[in-house]
XYZ file of C-alpha atoms in Angstrom:
653
model
C 0.000 0.000 0.000
C 1.350 3.422 -0.937
C 2.409 5.685 1.950
C 1.414 9.123 0.663
C 2.745 10.896 3.724
C 6.268 9.672 3.004
C 5.911 10.501 -0.697
C 4.891 14.129 0.002
C 7.636 14.449 2.615
C 10.270 13.068 0.198
C 9.083 15.415 -2.601
C 9.313 18.435 -0.263
C 12.825 17.380 0.796
C 13.951 17.092 -2.842
C 12.578 20.563 -3.548
C 14.447 21.922 -0.484
C 17.772 20.483 -1.691
C 17.349 21.694 -5.297
C 19.463 24.779 -6.150
C 18.563 26.173 -9.598
C 21.737 28.284 -9.854
C 24.084 25.319 -9.295
C 22.376 22.287 -10.837
C 19.720 21.447 -13.394
C 16.611 19.260 -13.161
C 18.066 16.324 -15.138
C 21.084 15.988 -12.837
C 18.831 16.035 -9.754
C 16.638 13.249 -11.167
C 19.649 11.118 -12.168
C 21.298 11.502 -8.747
C 18.138 10.645 -6.780
C 16.662 7.922 -8.980
C 18.987 5.167 -7.690
C 18.300 5.934 -4.041
C 14.528 6.165 -4.686
C 14.447 2.712 -6.357
C 15.473 1.096 -3.078
C 12.748 2.857 -1.013
C 9.756 2.847 -3.380
C 8.376 0.865 -6.246
C 8.519 1.874 -9.880
C 5.014 3.427 -9.846
C 5.627 5.453 -6.666
C 9.047 6.514 -7.933
C 7.676 7.782 -11.277
C 4.818 9.570 -9.456
C 7.304 11.227 -7.079
C 9.675 12.334 -9.863
C 6.761 13.696 -11.926
C 5.651 15.815 -8.952
C 9.177 17.156 -8.325
C 9.828 17.992 -11.995
C 6.386 19.604 -12.344
C 6.877 21.757 -9.227
C 10.242 23.003 -10.554
C 8.902 23.710 -14.048
C 5.725 25.467 -12.836
C 7.430 27.293 -9.955
C 6.208 30.744 -11.069
C 2.565 29.598 -11.188
C 2.776 27.900 -7.766
C 4.642 30.821 -6.115
C 1.744 33.171 -6.964
C -0.664 31.085 -4.819
C 1.742 30.040 -2.022
C 3.199 33.531 -1.441
C -0.269 35.081 -1.179
C -1.347 32.267 1.195
C 1.632 32.998 3.456
C 0.896 36.747 3.319
C -2.646 36.154 4.610
C -2.101 33.152 6.958
C 1.636 33.319 7.596
C 1.235 33.722 11.358
C -0.422 30.304 11.679
C 1.759 28.349 9.205
C 5.465 27.481 9.385
C 7.848 28.612 6.643
C 9.364 25.094 6.579
C 6.086 23.765 5.082
C 6.431 25.973 1.953
C 7.411 23.139 -0.424
C 4.829 20.794 1.163
C 2.109 23.284 0.182
C 3.708 23.580 -3.280
C 3.381 19.800 -3.795
C -0.286 19.797 -2.752
C -1.013 22.846 -4.961
C 0.642 21.175 -7.976
C -1.404 17.975 -7.502
C -4.645 19.984 -7.161
C -4.054 22.223 -10.187
C -2.252 19.945 -12.670
C -2.854 16.273 -11.637
C -6.358 16.223 -10.144
C -7.891 14.886 -13.370
C -5.292 12.053 -13.554
C -5.111 11.204 -9.835
C -8.826 11.278 -9.061
C -10.617 12.497 -5.959
C -10.234 9.270 -3.840
C -6.475 9.224 -4.204
C -6.315 13.014 -3.705
C -8.341 12.684 -0.476
C -5.875 10.042 0.786
C -2.980 12.416 0.109
C -4.745 15.241 1.983
C -5.718 13.107 4.989
C -2.139 11.817 5.312
C -0.954 15.376 6.121
C -1.817 17.792 8.924
C -5.629 18.168 8.700
C -5.769 21.754 10.001
C -3.185 23.096 7.562
C -4.647 21.210 4.584
C -8.172 22.422 5.398
C -7.010 26.035 5.561
C -5.011 25.778 2.316
C -7.732 24.001 0.266
C -10.330 26.491 1.495
C -8.040 29.288 0.275
C -7.217 27.615 -3.089
C -10.761 26.559 -4.119
C -12.390 29.886 -3.167
C -14.444 31.235 -6.096
C -13.424 34.826 -5.461
C -9.749 33.883 -5.435
C -9.884 31.646 -8.527
C -11.864 34.070 -10.706
C -10.152 37.134 -9.248
C -6.497 37.741 -8.500
C -5.308 34.136 -9.199
C -6.612 34.240 -12.796
C -5.201 37.749 -13.363
C -1.744 36.824 -11.983
C -1.584 33.561 -13.990
C -2.634 35.488 -17.132
C 0.513 37.595 -16.789
C 2.635 34.397 -17.072
C 0.578 32.467 -19.712
C -2.100 33.392 -22.247
C -5.419 34.410 -20.652
C -7.532 32.039 -22.781
C -5.209 29.106 -22.033
C -5.324 29.810 -18.278
C -9.107 29.983 -18.184
C -9.688 26.875 -20.344
C -6.944 24.632 -18.863
C -6.836 25.538 -15.145
C -9.645 27.802 -13.917
C -12.601 25.940 -15.491
C -11.486 22.419 -14.276
C -10.875 23.748 -10.740
C -14.348 25.278 -10.630
C -15.796 21.980 -11.912
C -14.035 20.008 -9.109
C -15.000 22.546 -6.445
C -18.327 20.892 -5.282
C -16.592 17.525 -4.664
C -13.692 19.235 -2.921
C -16.245 20.979 -0.666
C -17.407 17.518 0.492
C -13.796 16.639 1.321
C -13.452 19.905 3.281
C -16.616 19.074 5.270
C -15.124 15.696 6.194
C -11.926 17.399 7.341
C -13.893 19.932 9.397
C -15.858 17.110 11.098
C -12.620 15.328 11.964
C -11.186 18.566 13.331
C -14.285 19.184 15.495
C -14.501 15.627 16.849
C -10.771 15.446 17.621
C -8.435 12.592 16.964
C -8.927 9.443 19.072
C -6.028 8.390 21.357
C -3.846 5.803 19.692
C -3.061 2.572 21.412
C 0.507 2.084 22.525
C 2.362 -0.426 20.366
C 3.162 -3.758 22.080
C 6.589 -3.956 23.675
C 9.156 -5.947 21.738
C 12.372 -7.595 22.836
C 15.272 -5.217 22.421
C 18.583 -6.864 21.465
C 21.632 -6.004 23.620
C 25.122 -5.325 22.362
C 28.011 -7.699 23.101
C 30.316 -6.662 25.950
C 33.477 -6.490 23.906
C 36.718 -4.856 24.980
C 37.023 -1.395 23.466
C 40.289 -0.624 21.660
C 42.608 1.959 23.103
C 42.519 5.366 21.456
C 45.445 6.317 19.271
C 47.907 8.746 20.875
C 48.076 12.326 19.557
C 51.197 13.093 17.441
C 53.916 15.211 18.999
C 53.712 18.758 17.635
C 56.628 20.003 15.601
C 58.539 23.047 16.906
C 57.515 26.333 15.292
C 60.538 27.924 13.555
C 61.465 31.374 14.857
C 61.257 34.185 12.345
C 63.728 37.020 11.989
C 62.752 40.414 13.333
C 61.809 42.892 10.671
C 63.267 46.370 10.521
C 60.991 49.117 11.841
C 59.416 51.370 9.247
C 60.342 55.036 9.178
C 57.569 56.909 11.054
C 57.707 59.823 8.582
C 56.293 57.605 5.847
C 52.863 57.159 7.501
C 52.796 60.549 9.229
C 50.422 62.959 7.431
C 51.955 66.306 6.344
C 51.223 69.521 8.188
C 49.757 71.188 5.104
C 46.809 68.807 5.214
C 46.030 69.838 8.792
C 46.190 73.509 7.765
C 43.857 72.863 4.835
C 41.418 70.997 7.087
C 41.366 73.949 9.517
C 40.702 76.356 6.618
C 37.889 74.124 5.329
C 36.308 74.005 8.777
C 36.492 77.804 9.126
C 34.966 78.314 5.671
C 32.218 75.817 6.431
C 31.344 77.576 9.709
C 31.375 80.927 7.923
C 29.042 79.614 5.211
C 26.664 78.125 7.812
C 26.626 81.451 9.667
C 25.805 83.308 6.440
C 23.060 80.807 5.601
C 21.538 81.192 9.049
C 21.538 84.996 8.758
C 20.008 84.830 5.273
C 17.241 82.526 6.531
C 16.527 84.733 9.548
C 16.390 87.993 7.569
C 13.676 88.855 5.089
C 14.330 88.678 1.353
C 15.216 92.003 -0.251
C 14.536 90.944 -3.828
C 11.163 89.152 -3.339
C 9.234 90.642 -0.407
C 5.783 89.145 0.165
C 4.259 92.584 0.941
C 4.789 95.829 -0.958
C 6.280 98.894 0.678
C 4.484 102.236 0.971
C 6.685 103.714 -1.706
C 5.812 100.906 -4.139
C 2.073 101.205 -3.435
C 2.265 104.960 -3.979
C 4.105 104.428 -7.238
C 1.490 101.863 -8.413
C -1.406 104.221 -7.576
C 0.222 107.057 -9.521
C 0.721 104.781 -12.529
C -2.942 103.686 -12.447
C -4.164 107.318 -12.272
C -1.918 108.278 -15.200
C -3.221 105.357 -17.262
C -6.869 106.152 -16.509
C -6.302 109.797 -17.474
C -4.868 108.729 -20.817
C -7.791 106.400 -21.760
C -8.579 108.053 -25.084
C -9.402 105.262 -27.495
C -9.192 107.427 -30.644
C -5.899 109.039 -29.673
C -2.455 107.970 -30.842
C -0.985 105.428 -28.452
C 2.244 106.735 -26.920
C 4.298 105.415 -24.053
C 5.186 108.452 -21.963
C 7.736 108.653 -19.217
C 6.181 107.064 -16.062
C 5.975 109.118 -12.899
C 8.692 108.048 -10.504
C 10.261 109.191 -7.270
C 13.624 107.511 -7.872
C 16.471 110.007 -7.429
C 19.356 107.756 -6.520
C 18.982 104.159 -7.748
C 22.244 102.831 -6.340
C 23.100 100.020 -6.394
C 22.138 99.439 -10.060
C 21.639 95.705 -10.728
C 23.614 95.169 -13.954
C 26.274 92.731 -14.992
C 29.864 93.777 -15.661
C 29.467 94.072 -19.441
C 26.357 96.267 -19.148
C 28.025 98.539 -16.577
C 31.127 99.075 -18.746
C 29.079 99.592 -21.911
C 26.693 102.116 -20.314
C 29.573 103.901 -18.560
C 31.408 104.312 -21.879
C 28.185 105.598 -23.488
C 27.619 108.247 -20.828
C 31.285 109.249 -20.833
C 31.158 109.768 -24.586
C 27.988 111.838 -24.250
C 29.573 113.934 -21.478
C 32.646 114.592 -23.612
C 30.413 115.751 -26.490
C 28.492 118.115 -24.200
C 31.718 119.595 -22.802
C 33.031 120.080 -26.326
C 29.810 121.898 -27.319
C 30.036 124.220 -24.305
C 33.655 125.010 -25.122
C 32.719 125.930 -28.699
C 29.867 128.176 -27.484
C 32.260 129.877 -25.058
C 34.698 130.478 -27.890
C 31.972 132.259 -29.897
C 30.377 129.540 -32.001
C 26.591 129.525 -32.669
C 24.259 127.496 -30.397
C 22.485 124.716 -32.356
C 19.497 124.655 -29.952
C 17.391 127.013 -32.122
C 18.038 124.870 -35.169
C 17.086 121.749 -33.233
C 13.803 123.346 -32.083
C 12.990 124.272 -35.684
C 13.723 120.723 -36.803
C 11.563 119.314 -33.966
C 8.599 121.495 -35.022
C 9.078 120.427 -38.621
C 9.122 116.732 -37.650
C 5.934 117.147 -35.571
C 4.145 118.794 -38.506
C 5.216 115.961 -40.838
C 4.062 113.410 -38.279
C 0.610 115.044 -38.084
C 0.299 114.967 -41.862
C 1.289 111.289 -41.927
C -1.345 110.457 -39.294
C -4.028 112.287 -41.268
C -3.003 110.434 -44.430
C -3.051 107.113 -42.561
C -6.526 107.802 -41.138
C -7.784 108.715 -44.631
C -6.404 105.475 -46.084
C -8.005 103.494 -43.289
C -11.452 104.958 -44.001
C -11.046 104.413 -47.749
C -10.146 100.754 -47.099
C -13.294 100.291 -44.997
C -15.435 101.855 -47.752
C -13.911 99.514 -50.357
C -14.608 96.565 -48.050
C -18.290 97.519 -47.774
C -18.568 97.888 -51.567
C -16.983 94.436 -52.018
C -19.455 92.960 -49.515
C -22.380 94.433 -51.515
C -20.963 92.938 -54.719
C -20.593 89.526 -53.050
C -24.215 89.533 -51.861
C -25.429 90.322 -55.414
C -23.270 87.491 -56.809
C -24.646 85.011 -54.242
C -28.213 85.934 -55.234
C -27.412 85.232 -58.878
C -25.808 81.888 -57.963
C -28.842 80.867 -55.896
C -31.102 81.467 -58.889
C -28.848 79.333 -61.070
C -28.829 76.589 -58.415
C -32.643 76.532 -58.367
C -32.689 75.961 -62.134
C -30.148 73.134 -61.745
C -32.282 71.470 -59.059
C -35.307 71.393 -61.345
C -33.212 69.808 -64.120
C -31.859 67.231 -61.629
C -35.388 66.264 -60.547
C -36.339 65.605 -64.185
C -33.233 63.431 -64.629
C -34.106 61.453 -61.467
C -37.527 60.582 -62.871
C -35.885 59.290 -66.064
C -33.373 57.294 -63.962
C -36.195 55.667 -61.936
C -37.885 54.381 -65.102
C -34.569 52.976 -66.344
C -33.985 51.323 -62.962
C -37.283 49.434 -63.186
C -36.266 47.974 -66.533
C -32.889 46.854 -65.115
C -34.606 45.110 -62.172
C -36.746 43.088 -64.574
C -33.591 41.990 -66.395
C -31.940 41.016 -63.082
C -34.942 38.841 -62.214
C -34.460 36.811 -65.388
C -30.712 36.502 -64.645
C -31.449 35.098 -61.155
C -33.547 32.346 -62.661
C -30.701 31.350 -64.976
C -28.174 31.316 -62.080
C -30.394 29.048 -59.925
C -30.373 26.473 -62.738
C -26.549 26.604 -62.954
C -26.057 25.938 -59.182
C -26.943 22.243 -59.557
C -24.043 21.619 -61.991
C -21.507 23.427 -59.738
C -22.275 21.208 -56.688
C -20.579 18.090 -58.170
C -17.439 20.069 -59.058
C -17.293 21.454 -55.515
C -17.322 17.935 -53.979
C -14.449 16.795 -56.213
C -12.405 19.867 -55.288
C -12.984 19.220 -51.570
C -11.712 15.609 -51.842
C -8.585 16.787 -53.659
C -7.856 19.405 -50.941
C -8.268 16.806 -48.144
C -5.719 14.574 -49.857
C -3.214 17.437 -50.057
C -3.735 18.251 -46.342
C -3.044 14.641 -45.301
C 0.218 14.563 -47.260
C 1.292 17.911 -45.749
C 0.591 16.645 -42.195
C 2.726 13.531 -42.736
C 5.645 15.645 -43.994
C 5.357 17.955 -40.957
C 5.463 15.008 -38.518
C 8.646 13.686 -40.122
C 10.286 17.134 -39.991
C 9.325 17.593 -36.318
C 10.797 14.199 -35.400
C 14.097 15.048 -37.122
C 14.213 18.469 -35.416
C 13.583 16.850 -32.011
C 16.451 14.399 -32.484
C 18.834 17.193 -33.495
C 17.806 19.294 -30.461
C 18.406 16.348 -28.091
C 21.881 15.785 -29.544
C 22.743 19.479 -29.237
C 21.485 19.555 -25.618
C 23.646 16.528 -24.726
C 26.727 18.285 -26.164
C 25.933 21.444 -24.213
C 25.508 19.516 -20.948
C 28.855 17.778 -21.471
C 30.548 21.136 -22.143
C 28.932 22.670 -19.019
C 30.225 19.779 -16.904
C 33.776 20.299 -18.201
C 33.605 24.054 -17.499
C 32.339 23.482 -13.945
C 35.103 20.932 -13.311
C 37.702 23.473 -14.463
C 36.158 26.185 -12.274
C 36.207 23.872 -9.230
C 40.038 23.612 -9.322
C 41.717 25.728 -6.579
C 43.649 28.854 -7.494
C 46.522 30.392 -5.533
C 46.922 34.129 -6.200
C 48.520 35.309 -2.972
C 51.317 37.841 -3.314
C 53.185 39.850 -0.646
C 54.345 43.417 -1.212
C 57.060 45.425 0.571
C 56.788 49.203 0.071
C 60.493 49.806 0.803
C 61.868 47.427 -1.857
C 62.548 48.339 -5.465
C 61.511 46.360 -8.519
C 65.055 45.085 -9.171
C 65.174 46.189 -12.835
C 68.715 47.771 -12.444
C 67.602 51.214 -13.691
C 69.036 54.573 -12.529
C 65.588 56.074 -12.010
C 64.262 53.069 -10.095
C 62.716 53.799 -6.685
C 60.549 52.075 -4.099
C 56.849 52.730 -3.459
C 57.577 54.599 -0.206
C 60.096 56.914 -1.947
C 57.580 57.499 -4.755
C 54.908 58.523 -2.249
C 57.330 60.953 -0.572
C 58.254 62.547 -3.900
C 54.583 62.840 -4.890
C 53.804 64.546 -1.563
C 56.652 67.064 -2.107
C 55.411 67.796 -5.646
C 51.879 68.383 -4.383
C 53.162 70.774 -1.710
C 55.011 72.808 -4.401
C 51.883 72.918 -6.555
C 49.823 74.073 -3.564
C 52.214 77.003 -2.948
C 51.972 78.081 -6.597
C 48.184 77.800 -6.387
C 48.014 80.023 -3.290
C 50.190 82.706 -4.955
C 47.993 82.676 -8.016
C 44.854 82.899 -5.876
C 46.259 85.939 -4.057
C 47.004 87.746 -7.347
C 43.531 86.953 -8.662
C 41.888 88.377 -5.524
C 43.872 91.616 -5.864
C 42.825 92.009 -9.518
C 39.226 91.272 -8.587
C 39.224 93.943 -5.863
C 40.614 96.561 -8.255
C 37.977 95.655 -10.839
C 35.240 95.872 -8.209
C 36.329 99.390 -7.200
C 36.285 100.498 -10.820
C 32.782 99.049 -11.356
C 31.494 100.822 -8.228
C 32.745 104.161 -9.576
C 31.089 103.461 -12.927
C 27.794 102.634 -11.188
C 27.901 105.918 -9.316
C 28.448 107.819 -12.562
C 25.623 105.915 -14.302
C 23.213 106.764 -11.467
C 24.096 110.468 -11.773
C 23.567 110.442 -15.559
C 20.235 108.638 -15.270
C 18.947 111.147 -12.733
C 19.778 114.039 -15.051
C 18.126 112.315 -18.028
C 14.951 111.590 -16.010
C 14.646 115.256 -15.029
C 15.048 116.340 -18.673
C 12.421 113.778 -19.786
C 9.982 115.093 -17.147
C 10.372 118.634 -18.477
C 9.757 117.448 -22.041
C 6.627 115.574 -20.907
C 5.209 118.731 -19.283
C 5.792 120.686 -22.487
C 4.092 117.988 -24.595
C 0.985 118.029 -22.321
C 0.461 121.756 -22.879
C 0.390 121.335 -26.693
C -2.802 120.096 -28.458
C -2.913 116.372 -29.286
C -2.803 114.940 -32.793
C -6.260 113.349 -32.362
C -7.914 116.737 -31.830
C -6.304 118.027 -35.003
C -7.479 114.977 -36.975
C -11.085 115.339 -35.768
C -11.330 118.815 -37.341
C -10.426 117.590 -40.850
C -13.361 117.965 -43.325
C -12.238 115.204 -45.716
C -12.124 112.632 -42.923
C -15.605 113.644 -41.777
C -16.985 113.142 -45.302
C -15.352 109.719 -45.599
C -16.909 108.593 -42.299
C -20.369 109.617 -43.519
C -19.878 107.662 -46.769
C -18.821 104.574 -44.787
C -21.968 104.752 -42.639
C -24.222 104.883 -45.717
C -22.529 101.849 -47.312
C -22.978 99.801 -44.141
C -26.713 100.567 -44.002
C -27.184 99.465 -47.637
C -25.379 96.171 -47.031
C -27.453 95.392 -43.913
C -30.752 96.001 -45.760
C -29.671 93.745 -48.631
C -28.625 90.872 -46.340
C -31.962 91.127 -44.415
C -34.031 90.751 -47.584
C -31.837 87.908 -48.824
C -32.270 85.843 -45.624
C -36.054 86.357 -45.688
C -36.384 85.057 -49.265
C -34.080 82.105 -48.523
C -36.234 80.902 -45.593
C -39.408 81.053 -47.713
C -37.834 79.022 -50.532
C -36.467 76.440 -48.092
C -39.905 75.767 -46.544
C -41.541 75.354 -49.975
C -38.818 72.998 -51.163
C -39.054 70.774 -48.048
C -42.844 70.323 -48.476
C -42.442 69.409 -52.132
C -39.543 66.966 -51.566
C -41.350 65.090 -48.758
C -44.417 64.563 -50.993
C -42.327 63.180 -53.881
C -40.328 60.885 -51.567
C -43.529 59.365 -50.145
C -44.835 58.606 -53.640
C -41.502 57.037 -54.670
C -41.355 54.818 -51.510
C -44.888 53.492 -52.091
C -44.111 52.650 -55.756
C -40.807 50.936 -54.797
C -42.420 48.783 -52.067
C -45.074 47.558 -54.497
C -42.469 46.614 -57.120
C -40.302 44.755 -54.548
C -43.277 42.702 -53.269
C -44.249 41.762 -56.840
C -40.641 40.809 -57.651
C -40.248 38.539 -54.577
C -43.572 36.773 -55.318
C -42.452 35.987 -58.885
C -39.054 34.750 -57.643
C -40.660 32.353 -55.092
C -42.957 30.939 -57.769
C -40.031 30.330 -60.122
C -38.043 28.549 -57.357
C -41.006 26.299 -56.508
C -41.388 25.318 -60.125
C -37.676 24.522 -60.475
C -37.799 22.337 -57.326
C -40.851 20.448 -58.599
C -39.160 19.836 -61.958
C -35.964 18.485 -60.305
C -37.767 16.232 -57.767
C -38.444 13.184 -60.056
C -34.812 13.088 -61.166
C -33.536 12.941 -57.570
C -35.934 10.124 -56.651
């Protein structure tokens, strides 16, 4: 009688000893098959090896269920029973159809009843099978294959497994009966033989004394003083940076304050008032100088290039102004009067250009209105032409309907001829089907032969690969000795003049780095001096730029006051008679176009309503005529088919 408890235990032990990174499945089966032949019969041995190989091959599918079971019930189940649950899960999912429920129940009852009851209840739950188990298995295999091969059979076996679970629950509730103690048997005693004396321990060999090594120079491993100095400087700089960061975090930002100052709010209110005062939609848009209270804008936030460029610009302008004053002092004429005359002349030309631009704008609008009137007249003419085309199309449709009726009568006669030809084509179709079946059988036989040859070649190639892997592993298992001692004070022994030991090389490298550090510090000191001189020069340039900007702002304010006192260009344009006449002409053209579009839309709606009534009436008449013709055609076709069947009936009998 088969002991299923031992079989499951042996399968779990084989799975525990299997290491996929070090050995393959075939080697495991070959190593264990000889030992299993002595314990079990051929049937039990094949069953055990099938379970072990199946658990290893389907490990991903089984791990999905077992890992989730341990996540939910891990507190009540030991981790050592992981492979035992894997064996039971593999039998339930893959071998339940072959094993049968009686044999499966024997396997379950041979194990711990409480654990098996909990695991089977978890595995055969409908929500688990049709839910997350099916979705997780579908990620590994095709969804249709999973549902047809695994999920549907498990759901079909579920009612019978429920009966097994009820039996297990009854056994758990009733408790196991106390087992009778086995009868005492005679225990054989060992012979009182004299024990042999233990072998004496070998005398240890004396340890040879080693020569004392020379002490290493302490200066070799002593760090240089420059490193300590650099570490102190780094620590000071780090503390200084932390102090600056703390102060910056404690103080409020100067460049992005969350609230506006009184000066900023006052400036914003003045800008809003100036903008509201200038809201003249017909005036020429100009960007005047904004009202500001800035007198000294130091420090000016510019980069170095901008500061130098603007400083050079203002210096050049200052030199030109000084040169002009010197010429005036020497007796030369002042060009201010000439500049004022030129300014007045430019303003007059600008006013004339604005008037000309306004005139062109009005003329363009008038031409647009005239074009719109022309387009409306053209659309009316096209609509009339379209109406004529529609009437001609309706006449052509009536002619086409009559022609269509004649074609349908011809098609009816053609259908009768085709029905007679179908009987002759049936015999040819049967012969063609037999010929195709013969070709398919020959193709299947050729495919089987090719698959058999490919399988043999793959087996031979796999055997060669396994042999090569065994040779490589045997070579890797050989021990390797790669120990090597190194003395820093010894040279390589190449008999070269420039040869030196590792310790001497380190000392020379340290001296070279110290020399480089001194050069670096000198260079850094020179760079800082140049930077300070450049910073002083930039500060002086910024001060000069601020002074020049203040003077230019004052001059711009004076020019703005003078421009306010003069009349605006819009007032001058409004008094022009030609512009007034053009505006009146534009208004008249717009009124004409609006009247024309109103009449056009009214006539279009009337025509559309009349056309819809007429088209619906004609469509109803056409549908009624078509239905009558179709019914008559189908009746004639049925009669012709009945007659053909009656004529062919005596021949078939």
